[in-house]
Amino acid sequence: MTVRADGLALSAGGQAVLHPVTLELQPGLPNVLLGPTGAGKTTLLRLLAGLDRPSAGRLFAEGREVTGQPVRRRSVAMVYQQFINYPTLSVFENIASPLRVAGLKRVEIEGRVKEAARLLRLEPYLARRPLELSGGQQQRTAIARALVKRAALVLMDEPLANLDYKLREELREELPKLFAESGSVFVYATTEPAEALLLGGSVATLSEGRVTQFGQAGEVFRRPADLATARVFSDPPLNEAPARSEGGRLVLASGAVLPAPVAGLPEGDCTIGIRAHQLSLEPLPGAVALPAEVRVAEVTGSESYVHLSVGGLDWVVLAPGVRRPEPGQAVTVWLDPQRCLVFGADGRLAAVAALAEAA
Amino acid sequence: MARIAFEHLAHLYPGSSAHALKPMDMVWEDAGAYALLGPSGCGKTTLLNIVSGLLRPSEGRVLFDGRDVTALPTERRNVAQVFQFPVVYDTMTVRENLAFPLRNRGVPAAAARARVEHVAGLLGLSAMLDRRARNLGADDKQKISLGRGLVRDDVAAILFDEPLTVIDPHLKWELRSRLKELHRQVPVTMIYVTHDQTEALTFADRVVVMSEGEVVQVGTPEALFDRPAHTFVGHFIGSPGMNLLPCAVEGDAAILPGGHRIGLPRAYPRLSGRLELGIRPEFAALARDGLPVTLRRIEDLGRRRIARVELEGMPFAATLPEGMAVPAEPRLALDPARLHVYADGRLAAGEG
Amino acid sequence: MAKPLDNRAWFLVLPVVALVAFSALIPVMTVVNYSVQDSFGNNEFFWNGTGWFKELLDPSTDLGGRFFDALWRTLLFSAICLLIEVPLGIGVALTLPRRGWGVAASLVLLALPLLIPWNVVGTIWQVFARRDIGLLGAAVNGLGIEYNYAQTPLAAWVTVVAMDVWHWTSLVVLLCYAGLRAIPDAYYQAAKVDGASSWAVFRAIQLPKMQRVLTIAILLRFMDSFMIYTEPFVVTGGGPGNATTFLSIDLVKIALGQFDLGKAAAMSIVYNLIVLTVCWVFFATTTRSQSEAVQ
């Protein structure tokens, strides 16, 4: 079972809402759509579901073209951000509802509902009504209803966004197991880079109606194809610095010079991108010292996010331990060229330094 | 500006048999940044509504700077509040929104104007003062909500009720750090309610962790991380949360299931109740030597990797050190200085 | 945004199209047909072109004068009804309880007048306001105020307006109440925190949030009051004199009383166009101002 989108695009009123997308979606591991609100995640989900008809491109399920087929005749299930259940039905009946519609035998229905309830740990609550459950249990009920159909394609639109943080963590851990056990193709939209990494499947990053990259999550995180991808896939936000590549060196706008991380970098304008955990407030071998001013520091208990102004640029450094420098204090931030991503003037990735890929 | 004190405060909703808020005494210092952290239904919103005056507690008193305000309605308490979903007055411009609380209190127009422009400057809203508020993004709307609190120079406290829920991750960083900077510039008591530990820890000087209507620990982010007073805190703070293993304790050693003997950083007297050994994943690493474990899964978080393992059949989260290949026969090394013992869920005090 | 996926869906609309054709299009065409002809009975018809329309729209003619008198009368009636019912409806909606058993009780009470058929409403008020046996009429006269809707135009107007207010204010209340209930609690809490007075809360929150339902309420009330027929016909029969002869009543007088089918047809077409134009202009301006505000 695979789903393939071939140049799928949508435009409205002469304006592109979604630029052509070509993806091959596999079962077993989740396919995550990662991007901020308005990037086109929901648009793509709706096209994949068949709720909207693409203005260009084709959609295949198991090699068979399904473009334009009404959603009711496709094998699709959807889970939304809001917990959508039938309030008057028990959890059992909620999960069973798509099977009743399909006219399955009673024994078959019972078996499938029990199976889904077991996977989602809902067995103790089958007789209750959704509103008597916690948010997490309600959303698990909605997920169970999507699974029980054994639809070829299961679409999830930010399913954990309305849940408490800890519940989210719990479900993030459970979901990959579900994905592996089921034969369906899962597409999962989220705004959170951490979630995309945790679910550990493929990631398609979206920015302004364009899929900027599609690949294995860790791979996309470490080797973003362009600046837009790196921005979408960085939390805290990517630290950036405009620079010039000249004779094997990178010259920052502030005048600071660092050796190019790789040989043969094209000359001209470029942008250096470096993630918060790759910067340091302690000297690193081979790193360049940049003067900075502290804006504010946030302590998480074991680590500190120190927000800096570095030559007029807003940067965040993730430093180990507890640090509370005073706002306005002058500090030195160490930029190791071996931990940088370099993007050319066209925004494409020009170089990944050796250590930028380190975990 | 105010020091907020609770005396024997508790709340029981009419018709309910269990306290939504169990009896407590607490003091929040003037100009402090506090967070109320806990899962849905833990009583954090109840406590917030008691501070703002939307809810009158069934027992106890609330004092602002020593003055009993328990019976005072919201509008007479000088508190400001930012809600989960941005509240702006649709038909007004940003400027009119910011001036609204001042106009309601009869502040002269010239003074109000100066005040509004000052606050707009603090929040980075100066450029959009004359735009209609309803057309702005969620993050700007939240800034306006906050601004309506800041324009009043008599404001005793600003309350935040999960203010970043509808904000995208990137803008969360921007808004959060700005809030923190703002607190430095405008020393006003800020109280931030959230279920998100990162938001609570990064925002607050002191975090109040709540569970089932009870305050289980009040402390700095470091304290909550290093010495959780309760297993709930250990689990709730940290991502993944603290590992907890059933154990027996003999002096300065813990005996785990399977008979593994672990040295503890301090000796314990005879402990009664259900005993658990707690250690954070950050201080437990896969290594060449240590306890034998079975590897279940590696989670790649980009900047670090978490190994989900099983120790004698119990799930355990550990760190896979940077650069280490996934070992064929994984073993678990625990940092002895970071071990804690819990008796019936509460941190046991050791000696030395 | 996207095209419908299945064009066969149009077949489902066919019955409605057929129904509309029979119930609306064909009668309308008949009226259009009459409006350009003259008849002397016996089913004999003569072509009259735009004659009726010219006469109707010229206030110096007999028919035109009569038409414009009735038109101003009807517009005045609609304006008075809207001016009373909309503020009153908003006011009542604001005082209704927001939760508890009182909600259901007051909603049922409010809905009662809406369930009474038009002619029954007319009959009730005809009796209620009679100076000899009517509770209202007798009471007012008992207070020493001269009140007789069958004799003085002012009394007739007061009666007809009061009847419409009694019958229809509930509709405005129910619509406004629905609009008010849709406002999240956070808005009220924020306003409290901002120290807003009830008036400020009304201006800043309730009125803007009710804008959409108010548009609908005003539109419905305008159309209904502008086309009112049954109730005033039952109570006053258009009198005394022509004091309460609204367009609809006048139309029936011409069509059925004098059997001037051509004049009546022309008049009903103009009447219809006025309603359509006013509603369209009103709807277009309010929705445009709303969509501008959203963008």
mmCIF file with all atom_site columns, N, CA and C in Angstrom, chain A residues 59-104:
data_model
loop_
_atom_site.group_PDB
_atom_site.id
_atom_site.type_symbol
_atom_site.label_atom_id
_atom_site.label_alt_id
_atom_site.label_comp_id
_atom_site.label_asym_id
_atom_site.label_entity_id
_atom_site.label_seq_id
_atom_site.pdbx_PDB_ins_code
_atom_site.Cartn_x
_atom_site.Cartn_y
_atom_site.Cartn_z
_atom_site.occupancy
_atom_site.B_iso_or_equiv
_atom_site.pdbx_formal_charge
_atom_site.auth_seq_id
_atom_site.auth_comp_id
_atom_site.auth_asym_id
_atom_site.auth_atom_id
_atom_site.pdbx_PDB_model_num
ATOM 1   N N  . LEU A 1 59  ? -3.151  11.882 -8.341  1.00 0.00 ? 59  LEU A N  1
ATOM 2   C CA . LEU A 1 59  ? -3.002  11.183 -7.074  1.00 0.00 ? 59  LEU A CA 1
ATOM 3   C C  . LEU A 1 59  ? -3.221  9.698  -7.326  1.00 0.00 ? 59  LEU A C  1
ATOM 4   N N  . PHE A 1 60  ? -2.301  8.874  -6.800  1.00 0.00 ? 60  PHE A N  1
ATOM 5   C CA . PHE A 1 60  ? -2.415  7.440  -6.994  1.00 0.00 ? 60  PHE A CA 1
ATOM 6   C C  . PHE A 1 60  ? -2.467  6.729  -5.652  1.00 0.00 ? 60  PHE A C  1
ATOM 7   N N  . ALA A 1 61  ? -3.325  5.729  -5.547  1.00 0.00 ? 61  ALA A N  1
ATOM 8   C CA . ALA A 1 61  ? -3.321  4.848  -4.382  1.00 0.00 ? 61  ALA A CA 1
ATOM 9   C C  . ALA A 1 61  ? -3.059  3.444  -4.905  1.00 0.00 ? 61  ALA A C  1
ATOM 10  N N  . GLU A 1 62  ? -2.020  2.825  -4.380  1.00 0.00 ? 62  GLU A N  1
ATOM 11  C CA . GLU A 1 62  ? -1.605  1.499  -4.840  1.00 0.00 ? 62  GLU A CA 1
ATOM 12  C C  . GLU A 1 62  ? -1.466  1.464  -6.362  1.00 0.00 ? 62  GLU A C  1
ATOM 13  N N  . GLY A 1 63  ? -0.890  2.535  -6.902  1.00 0.00 ? 63  GLY A N  1
ATOM 14  C CA . GLY A 1 63  ? -0.627  2.567  -8.333  1.00 0.00 ? 63  GLY A CA 1
ATOM 15  C C  . GLY A 1 63  ? -1.839  2.900  -9.182  1.00 0.00 ? 63  GLY A C  1
ATOM 16  N N  . ARG A 1 64  ? -3.023  2.934  -8.580  1.00 0.00 ? 64  ARG A N  1
ATOM 17  C CA . ARG A 1 64  ? -4.231  3.225  -9.328  1.00 0.00 ? 64  ARG A CA 1
ATOM 18  C C  . ARG A 1 64  ? -4.570  4.703  -9.169  1.00 0.00 ? 64  ARG A C  1
ATOM 19  N N  . GLU A 1 65  ? -4.945  5.365  -10.242 1.00 0.00 ? 65  GLU A N  1
ATOM 20  C CA . GLU A 1 65  ? -5.223  6.791  -10.128 1.00 0.00 ? 65  GLU A CA 1
ATOM 21  C C  . GLU A 1 65  ? -6.573  7.012  -9.439  1.00 0.00 ? 65  GLU A C  1
ATOM 22  N N  . VAL A 1 66  ? -6.587  7.919  -8.455  1.00 0.00 ? 66  VAL A N  1
ATOM 23  C CA . VAL A 1 66  ? -7.829  8.214  -7.738  1.00 0.00 ? 66  VAL A CA 1
ATOM 24  C C  . VAL A 1 66  ? -8.167  9.691  -7.803  1.00 0.00 ? 66  VAL A C  1
ATOM 25  N N  . THR A 1 67  ? -7.421  10.472 -8.600  1.00 0.00 ? 67  THR A N  1
ATOM 26  C CA . THR A 1 67  ? -7.692  11.910 -8.714  1.00 0.00 ? 67  THR A CA 1
ATOM 27  C C  . THR A 1 67  ? -9.162  12.123 -9.068  1.00 0.00 ? 67  THR A C  1
ATOM 28  N N  . GLY A 1 68  ? -9.823  13.003 -8.356  1.00 0.00 ? 68  GLY A N  1
ATOM 29  C CA . GLY A 1 68  ? -11.194 13.340 -8.718  1.00 0.00 ? 68  GLY A CA 1
ATOM 30  C C  . GLY A 1 68  ? -12.223 12.371 -8.192  1.00 0.00 ? 68  GLY A C  1
ATOM 31  N N  . GLN A 1 69  ? -11.774 11.247 -7.639  1.00 0.00 ? 69  GLN A N  1
ATOM 32  C CA . GLN A 1 69  ? -12.754 10.318 -7.058  1.00 0.00 ? 69  GLN A CA 1
ATOM 33  C C  . GLN A 1 69  ? -13.322 10.943 -5.790  1.00 0.00 ? 69  GLN A C  1
ATOM 34  N N  . PRO A 1 70  ? -14.641 10.840 -5.572  1.00 0.00 ? 70  PRO A N  1
ATOM 35  C CA . PRO A 1 70  ? -15.197 11.438 -4.363  1.00 0.00 ? 70  PRO A CA 1
ATOM 36  C C  . PRO A 1 70  ? -14.658 10.735 -3.113  1.00 0.00 ? 70  PRO A C  1
ATOM 37  N N  . VAL A 1 71  ? -14.539 11.511 -2.052  1.00 0.00 ? 71  VAL A N  1
ATOM 38  C CA . VAL A 1 71  ? -13.881 11.032 -0.843  1.00 0.00 ? 71  VAL A CA 1
ATOM 39  C C  . VAL A 1 71  ? -14.599 9.812  -0.271  1.00 0.00 ? 71  VAL A C  1
ATOM 40  N N  . ARG A 1 72  ? -15.899 9.749  -0.464  1.00 0.00 ? 72  ARG A N  1
ATOM 41  C CA . ARG A 1 72  ? -16.705 8.670  0.098   1.00 0.00 ? 72  ARG A CA 1
ATOM 42  C C  . ARG A 1 72  ? -16.326 7.322  -0.537  1.00 0.00 ? 72  ARG A C  1
ATOM 43  N N  . ARG A 1 73  ? -15.821 7.379  -1.769  1.00 0.00 ? 73  ARG A N  1
ATOM 44  C CA . ARG A 1 73  ? -15.472 6.114  -2.413  1.00 0.00 ? 73  ARG A CA 1
ATOM 45  C C  . ARG A 1 73  ? -13.998 5.769  -2.214  1.00 0.00 ? 73  ARG A C  1
ATOM 46  N N  . ARG A 1 74  ? -13.272 6.633  -1.510  1.00 0.00 ? 74  ARG A N  1
ATOM 47  C CA . ARG A 1 74  ? -11.878 6.317  -1.247  1.00 0.00 ? 74  ARG A CA 1
ATOM 48  C C  . ARG A 1 74  ? -11.769 5.734  0.145   1.00 0.00 ? 74  ARG A C  1
ATOM 49  N N  . SER A 1 75  ? -10.645 5.113  0.387   1.00 0.00 ? 75  SER A N  1
ATOM 50  C CA . SER A 1 75  ? -10.431 4.507  1.690   1.00 0.00 ? 75  SER A CA 1
ATOM 51  C C  . SER A 1 75  ? -9.587  5.468  2.524   1.00 0.00 ? 75  SER A C  1
ATOM 52  N N  . VAL A 1 76  ? -10.277 6.440  3.145   1.00 0.00 ? 76  VAL A N  1
ATOM 53  C CA . VAL A 1 76  ? -9.581  7.506  3.857   1.00 0.00 ? 76  VAL A CA 1
ATOM 54  C C  . VAL A 1 76  ? -10.202 7.698  5.232   1.00 0.00 ? 76  VAL A C  1
ATOM 55  N N  . ALA A 1 77  ? -9.378  7.957  6.235   1.00 0.00 ? 77  ALA A N  1
ATOM 56  C CA . ALA A 1 77  ? -9.885  8.332  7.561   1.00 0.00 ? 77  ALA A CA 1
ATOM 57  C C  . ALA A 1 77  ? -9.151  9.577  8.011   1.00 0.00 ? 77  ALA A C  1
ATOM 58  N N  . MET A 1 78  ? -9.816  10.375 8.845   1.00 0.00 ? 78  MET A N  1
ATOM 59  C CA . MET A 1 78  ? -9.203  11.638 9.232   1.00 0.00 ? 78  MET A CA 1
ATOM 60  C C  . MET A 1 78  ? -9.360  11.867 10.735  1.00 0.00 ? 78  MET A C  1
ATOM 61  N N  . VAL A 1 79  ? -8.329  12.448 11.347  1.00 0.00 ? 79  VAL A N  1
ATOM 62  C CA . VAL A 1 79  ? -8.380  12.833 12.759  1.00 0.00 ? 79  VAL A CA 1
ATOM 63  C C  . VAL A 1 79  ? -8.065  14.318 12.818  1.00 0.00 ? 79  VAL A C  1
ATOM 64  N N  . TYR A 1 80  ? -8.885  15.056 13.568  1.00 0.00 ? 80  TYR A N  1
ATOM 65  C CA . TYR A 1 80  ? -8.739  16.515 13.598  1.00 0.00 ? 80  TYR A CA 1
ATOM 66  C C  . TYR A 1 80  ? -8.155  16.979 14.921  1.00 0.00 ? 80  TYR A C  1
ATOM 67  N N  . GLN A 1 81  ? -7.801  18.249 14.919  1.00 0.00 ? 81  GLN A N  1
ATOM 68  C CA . GLN A 1 81  ? -7.254  18.857 16.133  1.00 0.00 ? 81  GLN A CA 1
ATOM 69  C C  . GLN A 1 81  ? -8.288  18.860 17.264  1.00 0.00 ? 81  GLN A C  1
ATOM 70  N N  . GLN A 1 82  ? -9.540  19.192 16.918  1.00 0.00 ? 82  GLN A N  1
ATOM 71  C CA . GLN A 1 82  ? -10.611 19.118 17.909  1.00 0.00 ? 82  GLN A CA 1
ATOM 72  C C  . GLN A 1 82  ? -10.992 17.653 18.055  1.00 0.00 ? 82  GLN A C  1
ATOM 73  N N  . PHE A 1 83  ? -11.337 17.251 19.267  1.00 0.00 ? 83  PHE A N  1
ATOM 74  C CA . PHE A 1 83  ? -11.731 15.859 19.475  1.00 0.00 ? 83  PHE A CA 1
ATOM 75  C C  . PHE A 1 83  ? -13.149 15.708 18.969  1.00 0.00 ? 83  PHE A C  1
ATOM 76  N N  . ILE A 1 84  ? -13.317 15.080 17.804  1.00 0.00 ? 84  ILE A N  1
ATOM 77  C CA . ILE A 1 84  ? -14.654 14.965 17.255  1.00 0.00 ? 84  ILE A CA 1
ATOM 78  C C  . ILE A 1 84  ? -15.200 13.564 17.503  1.00 0.00 ? 84  ILE A C  1
ATOM 79  N N  . ASN A 1 85  ? -16.184 13.474 18.408  1.00 0.00 ? 85  ASN A N  1
ATOM 80  C CA . ASN A 1 85  ? -16.848 12.208 18.704  1.00 0.00 ? 85  ASN A CA 1
ATOM 81  C C  . ASN A 1 85  ? -18.339 12.467 18.750  1.00 0.00 ? 85  ASN A C  1
ATOM 82  N N  . TYR A 1 86  ? -19.121 11.365 18.687  1.00 0.00 ? 86  TYR A N  1
ATOM 83  C CA . TYR A 1 86  ? -20.568 11.517 18.855  1.00 0.00 ? 86  TYR A CA 1
ATOM 84  C C  . TYR A 1 86  ? -20.865 11.554 20.346  1.00 0.00 ? 86  TYR A C  1
ATOM 85  N N  . PRO A 1 87  ? -21.363 12.687 20.855  1.00 0.00 ? 87  PRO A N  1
ATOM 86  C CA . PRO A 1 87  ? -21.475 12.828 22.307  1.00 0.00 ? 87  PRO A CA 1
ATOM 87  C C  . PRO A 1 87  ? -22.470 11.859 22.942  1.00 0.00 ? 87  PRO A C  1
ATOM 88  N N  . THR A 1 88  ? -23.491 11.441 22.195  1.00 0.00 ? 88  THR A N  1
ATOM 89  C CA . THR A 1 88  ? -24.524 10.612 22.820  1.00 0.00 ? 88  THR A CA 1
ATOM 90  C C  . THR A 1 88  ? -24.203 9.127  22.732  1.00 0.00 ? 88  THR A C  1
ATOM 91  N N  . LEU A 1 89  ? -23.196 8.762  21.957  1.00 0.00 ? 89  LEU A N  1
ATOM 92  C CA . LEU A 1 89  ? -22.857 7.347  21.820  1.00 0.00 ? 89  LEU A CA 1
ATOM 93  C C  . LEU A 1 89  ? -21.747 6.976  22.804  1.00 0.00 ? 89  LEU A C  1
ATOM 94  N N  . SER A 1 90  ? -21.721 5.695  23.187  1.00 0.00 ? 90  SER A N  1
ATOM 95  C CA . SER A 1 90  ? -20.641 5.223  24.053  1.00 0.00 ? 90  SER A CA 1
ATOM 96  C C  . SER A 1 90  ? -19.346 5.204  23.247  1.00 0.00 ? 90  SER A C  1
ATOM 97  N N  . VAL A 1 91  ? -18.240 5.044  23.962  1.00 0.00 ? 91  VAL A N  1
ATOM 98  C CA . VAL A 1 91  ? -16.952 4.965  23.283  1.00 0.00 ? 91  VAL A CA 1
ATOM 99  C C  . VAL A 1 91  ? -16.957 3.800  22.292  1.00 0.00 ? 91  VAL A C  1
ATOM 100 N N  . PHE A 1 92  ? -17.540 2.667  22.737  1.00 0.00 ? 92  PHE A N  1
ATOM 101 C CA . PHE A 1 92  ? -17.618 1.505  21.849  1.00 0.00 ? 92  PHE A CA 1
ATOM 102 C C  . PHE A 1 92  ? -18.351 1.868  20.556  1.00 0.00 ? 92  PHE A C  1
ATOM 103 N N  . GLU A 1 93  ? -19.521 2.483  20.702  1.00 0.00 ? 93  GLU A N  1
ATOM 104 C CA . GLU A 1 93  ? -20.315 2.818  19.512  1.00 0.00 ? 93  GLU A CA 1
ATOM 105 C C  . GLU A 1 93  ? -19.626 3.872  18.657  1.00 0.00 ? 93  GLU A C  1
ATOM 106 N N  . ASN A 1 94  ? -18.909 4.781  19.317  1.00 0.00 ? 94  ASN A N  1
ATOM 107 C CA . ASN A 1 94  ? -18.153 5.771  18.561  1.00 0.00 ? 94  ASN A CA 1
ATOM 108 C C  . ASN A 1 94  ? -17.130 5.100  17.661  1.00 0.00 ? 94  ASN A C  1
ATOM 109 N N  . ILE A 1 95  ? -16.389 4.159  18.258  1.00 0.00 ? 95  ILE A N  1
ATOM 110 C CA . ILE A 1 95  ? -15.352 3.489  17.471  1.00 0.00 ? 95  ILE A CA 1
ATOM 111 C C  . ILE A 1 95  ? -16.006 2.625  16.393  1.00 0.00 ? 95  ILE A C  1
ATOM 112 N N  . ALA A 1 96  ? -17.165 2.018  16.740  1.00 0.00 ? 96  ALA A N  1
ATOM 113 C CA . ALA A 1 96  ? -17.817 1.098  15.811  1.00 0.00 ? 96  ALA A CA 1
ATOM 114 C C  . ALA A 1 96  ? -18.522 1.826  14.669  1.00 0.00 ? 96  ALA A C  1
ATOM 115 N N  . SER A 1 97  ? -18.763 3.147  14.830  1.00 0.00 ? 97  SER A N  1
ATOM 116 C CA . SER A 1 97  ? -19.655 3.827  13.883  1.00 0.00 ? 97  SER A CA 1
ATOM 117 C C  . SER A 1 97  ? -19.271 3.662  12.403  1.00 0.00 ? 97  SER A C  1
ATOM 118 N N  . PRO A 1 98  ? -17.990 3.788  12.025  1.00 0.00 ? 98  PRO A N  1
ATOM 119 C CA . PRO A 1 98  ? -17.701 3.623  10.589  1.00 0.00 ? 98  PRO A CA 1
ATOM 120 C C  . PRO A 1 98  ? -17.968 2.205  10.106  1.00 0.00 ? 98  PRO A C  1
ATOM 121 N N  . LEU A 1 99  ? -17.862 1.225  11.014  1.00 0.00 ? 99  LEU A N  1
ATOM 122 C CA . LEU A 1 99  ? -18.087 -0.170 10.622  1.00 0.00 ? 99  LEU A CA 1
ATOM 123 C C  . LEU A 1 99  ? -19.584 -0.436 10.456  1.00 0.00 ? 99  LEU A C  1
ATOM 124 N N  . ARG A 1 100 ? -20.384 0.202  11.318  1.00 0.00 ? 100 ARG A N  1
ATOM 125 C CA . ARG A 1 100 ? -21.840 0.064  11.183  1.00 0.00 ? 100 ARG A CA 1
ATOM 126 C C  . ARG A 1 100 ? -22.281 0.637  9.838   1.00 0.00 ? 100 ARG A C  1
ATOM 127 N N  . VAL A 1 101 ? -21.693 1.792  9.497   1.00 0.00 ? 101 VAL A N  1
ATOM 128 C CA . VAL A 1 101 ? -22.027 2.410  8.208   1.00 0.00 ? 101 VAL A CA 1
ATOM 129 C C  . VAL A 1 101 ? -21.656 1.465  7.070   1.00 0.00 ? 101 VAL A C  1
ATOM 130 N N  . ALA A 1 102 ? -20.513 0.797  7.227   1.00 0.00 ? 102 ALA A N  1
ATOM 131 C CA . ALA A 1 102 ? -20.052 -0.102 6.176   1.00 0.00 ? 102 ALA A CA 1
ATOM 132 C C  . ALA A 1 102 ? -20.861 -1.400 6.168   1.00 0.00 ? 102 ALA A C  1
ATOM 133 N N  . GLY A 1 103 ? -21.695 -1.610 7.187   1.00 0.00 ? 103 GLY A N  1
ATOM 134 C CA . GLY A 1 103 ? -22.567 -2.779 7.219   1.00 0.00 ? 103 GLY A CA 1
ATOM 135 C C  . GLY A 1 103 ? -21.852 -4.081 7.525   1.00 0.00 ? 103 GLY A C  1
ATOM 136 N N  . LEU A 1 104 ? -20.860 -4.008 8.429   1.00 0.00 ? 104 LEU A N  1
ATOM 137 C CA . LEU A 1 104 ? -20.147 -5.232 8.788   1.00 0.00 ? 104 LEU A CA 1
ATOM 138 C C  . LEU A 1 104 ? -20.963 -6.093 9.748   1.00 0.00 ? 104 LEU A C  1
#
